[in-house]
Short mmCIF file of C-alpha atoms in Angstrom, two decimals:
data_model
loop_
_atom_site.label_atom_id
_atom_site.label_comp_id
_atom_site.label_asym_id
_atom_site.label_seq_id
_atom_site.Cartn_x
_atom_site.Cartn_y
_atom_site.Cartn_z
CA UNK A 1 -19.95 39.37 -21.42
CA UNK A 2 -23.15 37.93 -22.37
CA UNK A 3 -25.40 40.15 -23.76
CA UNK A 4 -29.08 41.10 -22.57
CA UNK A 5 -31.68 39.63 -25.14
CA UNK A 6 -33.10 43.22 -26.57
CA UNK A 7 -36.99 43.20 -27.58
CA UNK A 8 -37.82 44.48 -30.98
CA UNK A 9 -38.97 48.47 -30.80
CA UNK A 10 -36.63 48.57 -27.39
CA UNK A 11 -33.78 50.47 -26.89
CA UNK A 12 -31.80 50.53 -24.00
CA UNK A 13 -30.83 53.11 -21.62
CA UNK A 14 -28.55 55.91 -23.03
CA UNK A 15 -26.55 58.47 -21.94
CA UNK A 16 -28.73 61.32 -22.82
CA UNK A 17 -31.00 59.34 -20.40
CA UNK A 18 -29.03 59.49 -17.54
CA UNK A 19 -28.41 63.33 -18.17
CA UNK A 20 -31.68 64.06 -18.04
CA UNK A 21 -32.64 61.86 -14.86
CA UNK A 22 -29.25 63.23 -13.26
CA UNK A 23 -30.61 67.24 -14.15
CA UNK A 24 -34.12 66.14 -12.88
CA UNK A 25 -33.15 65.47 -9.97
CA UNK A 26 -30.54 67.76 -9.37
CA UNK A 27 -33.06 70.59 -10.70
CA UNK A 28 -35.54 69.46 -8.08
CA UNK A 29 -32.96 69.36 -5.48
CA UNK A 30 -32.23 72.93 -6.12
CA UNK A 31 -35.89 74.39 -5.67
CA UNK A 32 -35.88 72.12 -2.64
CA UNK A 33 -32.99 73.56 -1.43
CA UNK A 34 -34.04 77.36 -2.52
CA UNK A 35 -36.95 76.77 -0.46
CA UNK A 36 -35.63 75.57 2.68
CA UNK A 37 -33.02 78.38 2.60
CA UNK A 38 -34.95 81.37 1.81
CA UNK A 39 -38.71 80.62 1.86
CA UNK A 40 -38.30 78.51 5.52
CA UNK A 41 -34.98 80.08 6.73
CA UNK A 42 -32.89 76.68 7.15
CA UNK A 43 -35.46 74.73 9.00
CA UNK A 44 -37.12 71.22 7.24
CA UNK A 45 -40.95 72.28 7.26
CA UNK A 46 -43.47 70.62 5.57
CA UNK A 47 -43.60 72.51 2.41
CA UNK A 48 -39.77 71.12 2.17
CA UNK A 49 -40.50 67.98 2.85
CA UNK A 50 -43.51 67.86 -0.15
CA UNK A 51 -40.65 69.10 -2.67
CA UNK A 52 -38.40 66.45 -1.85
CA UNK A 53 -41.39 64.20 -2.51
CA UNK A 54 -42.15 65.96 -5.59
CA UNK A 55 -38.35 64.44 -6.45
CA UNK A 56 -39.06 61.52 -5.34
CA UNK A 57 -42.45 61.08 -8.06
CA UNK A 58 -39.64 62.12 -10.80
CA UNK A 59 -37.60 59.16 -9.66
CA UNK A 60 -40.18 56.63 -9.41
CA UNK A 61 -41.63 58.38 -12.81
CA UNK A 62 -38.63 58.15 -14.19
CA UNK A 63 -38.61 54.41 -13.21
CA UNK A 64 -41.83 53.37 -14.81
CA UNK A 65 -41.60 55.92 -18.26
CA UNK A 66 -38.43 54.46 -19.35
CA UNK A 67 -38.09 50.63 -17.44
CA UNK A 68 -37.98 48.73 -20.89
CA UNK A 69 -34.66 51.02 -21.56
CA UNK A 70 -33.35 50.54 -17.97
CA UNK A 71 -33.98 46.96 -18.21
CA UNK A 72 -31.74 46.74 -20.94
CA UNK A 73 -28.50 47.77 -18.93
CA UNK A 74 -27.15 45.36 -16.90
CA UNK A 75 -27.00 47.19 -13.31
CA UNK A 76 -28.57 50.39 -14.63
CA UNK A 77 -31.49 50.31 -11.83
CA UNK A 78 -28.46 50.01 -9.21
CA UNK A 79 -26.69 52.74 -10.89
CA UNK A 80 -29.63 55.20 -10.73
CA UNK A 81 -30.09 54.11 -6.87
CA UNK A 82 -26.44 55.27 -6.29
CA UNK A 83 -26.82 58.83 -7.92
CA UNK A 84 -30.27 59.60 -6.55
CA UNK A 85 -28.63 58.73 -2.95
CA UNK A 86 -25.73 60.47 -3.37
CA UNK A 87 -27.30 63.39 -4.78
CA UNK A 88 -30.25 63.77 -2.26
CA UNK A 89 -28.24 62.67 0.84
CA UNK A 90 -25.28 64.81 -0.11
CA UNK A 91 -27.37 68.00 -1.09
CA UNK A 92 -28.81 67.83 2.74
CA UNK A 93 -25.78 67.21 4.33
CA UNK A 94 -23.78 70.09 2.38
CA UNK A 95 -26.52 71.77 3.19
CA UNK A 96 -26.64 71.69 6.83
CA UNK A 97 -22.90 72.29 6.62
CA UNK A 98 -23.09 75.47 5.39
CA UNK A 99 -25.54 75.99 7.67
CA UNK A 100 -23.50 74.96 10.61
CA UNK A 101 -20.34 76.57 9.24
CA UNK A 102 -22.90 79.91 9.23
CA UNK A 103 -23.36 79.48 12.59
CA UNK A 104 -26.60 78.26 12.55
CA UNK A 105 -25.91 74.50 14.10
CA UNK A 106 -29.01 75.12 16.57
CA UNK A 107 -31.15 75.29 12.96
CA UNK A 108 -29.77 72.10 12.24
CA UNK A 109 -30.06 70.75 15.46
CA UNK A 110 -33.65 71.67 15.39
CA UNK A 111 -34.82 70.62 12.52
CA UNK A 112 -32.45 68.66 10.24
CA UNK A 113 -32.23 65.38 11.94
CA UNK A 114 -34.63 63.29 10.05
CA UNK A 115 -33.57 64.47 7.08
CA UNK A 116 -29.86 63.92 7.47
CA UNK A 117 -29.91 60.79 9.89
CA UNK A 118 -33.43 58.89 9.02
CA UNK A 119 -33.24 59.38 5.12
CA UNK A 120 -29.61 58.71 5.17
CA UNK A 121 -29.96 55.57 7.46
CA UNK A 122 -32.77 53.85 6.36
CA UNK A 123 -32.17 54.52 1.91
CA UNK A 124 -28.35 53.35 2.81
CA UNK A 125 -29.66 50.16 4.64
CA UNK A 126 -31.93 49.79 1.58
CA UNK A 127 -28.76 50.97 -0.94
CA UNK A 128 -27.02 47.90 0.77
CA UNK A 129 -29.29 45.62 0.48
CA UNK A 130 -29.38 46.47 -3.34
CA UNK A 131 -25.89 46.09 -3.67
CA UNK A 132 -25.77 42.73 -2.20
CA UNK A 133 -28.10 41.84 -4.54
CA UNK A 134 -26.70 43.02 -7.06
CA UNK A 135 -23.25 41.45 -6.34
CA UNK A 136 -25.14 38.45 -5.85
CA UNK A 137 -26.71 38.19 -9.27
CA UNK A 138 -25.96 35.97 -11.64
CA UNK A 139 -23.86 37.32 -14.37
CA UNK A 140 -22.11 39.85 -12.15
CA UNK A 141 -18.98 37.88 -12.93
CA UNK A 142 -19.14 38.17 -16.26
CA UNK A 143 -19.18 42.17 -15.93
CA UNK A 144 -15.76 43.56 -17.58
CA UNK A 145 -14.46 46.97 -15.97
#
């Protein structure tokens, strides 16, 4: 494997890193979720919708604060695209499960589509795209597993 030229003073991403971008966003998830379930009883209001943008700016923060580390890992930007989808679009969905398993499917029904279809749609078509590109870039040969 060829290795990634590393600038002096630059050090790349690490697994403390990824621990805390992981327990960022799964903290932020949480309060979302909190909210949603006990503040707006199950239903996606706007006040929801701002905390999941909140997690969103610790993404995108996250992103810009540590992108000389991040650069240094070969696929570490794709890596951090898989988790934050999985771990957004997986806390709504078990979400509205439990919520439909409750009994509550007309909640969900009502107010969960955009959340669970839209966000899931359109950030996989963009996950995709990412992953073709990754696939497609040069060196992704030379990647042992």
């Amino acid at each position: 494997m060829s290795a990634i030229a590393r600038p002096a003073g630059h050090r790349s991403l690490s697994r403390k890193d990824v621990v805390v971008y992981v327990a960022g966003v799964i903290a932020g998830l949480i309060a979302t979720h909190a909210v949603i379930a006990f503040a707006d009883d199950g239903r996606i209001t706007v006040r929801s919708t701002l905390l999941l943008a909140v997690v969103a700016c610790f993404i995108a923060g996250f992103y810009l604060v540590r992108r000389p580390a991040i650069r240094q890992r070969r696929y570490a930007y794709y890596f951090l695209h898989v988790m934050a989808f999985l771990l957004v679009n997986g806390s709504y969905w078990l979400h509205a499960g439990i919520l439909s398993l409750d009994g509550r499917a007309d909640v969900v029904a009502a107010t969960w589509s955009g959340a669970l279809y839209a966000m899931a749609t359109f950030w996989g078509i963009g996950l995709l795209i990412h992953t073709l590109g990754a696939f497609l870039s040069k060196g992704f040969e030379d990647v042992d597993v």
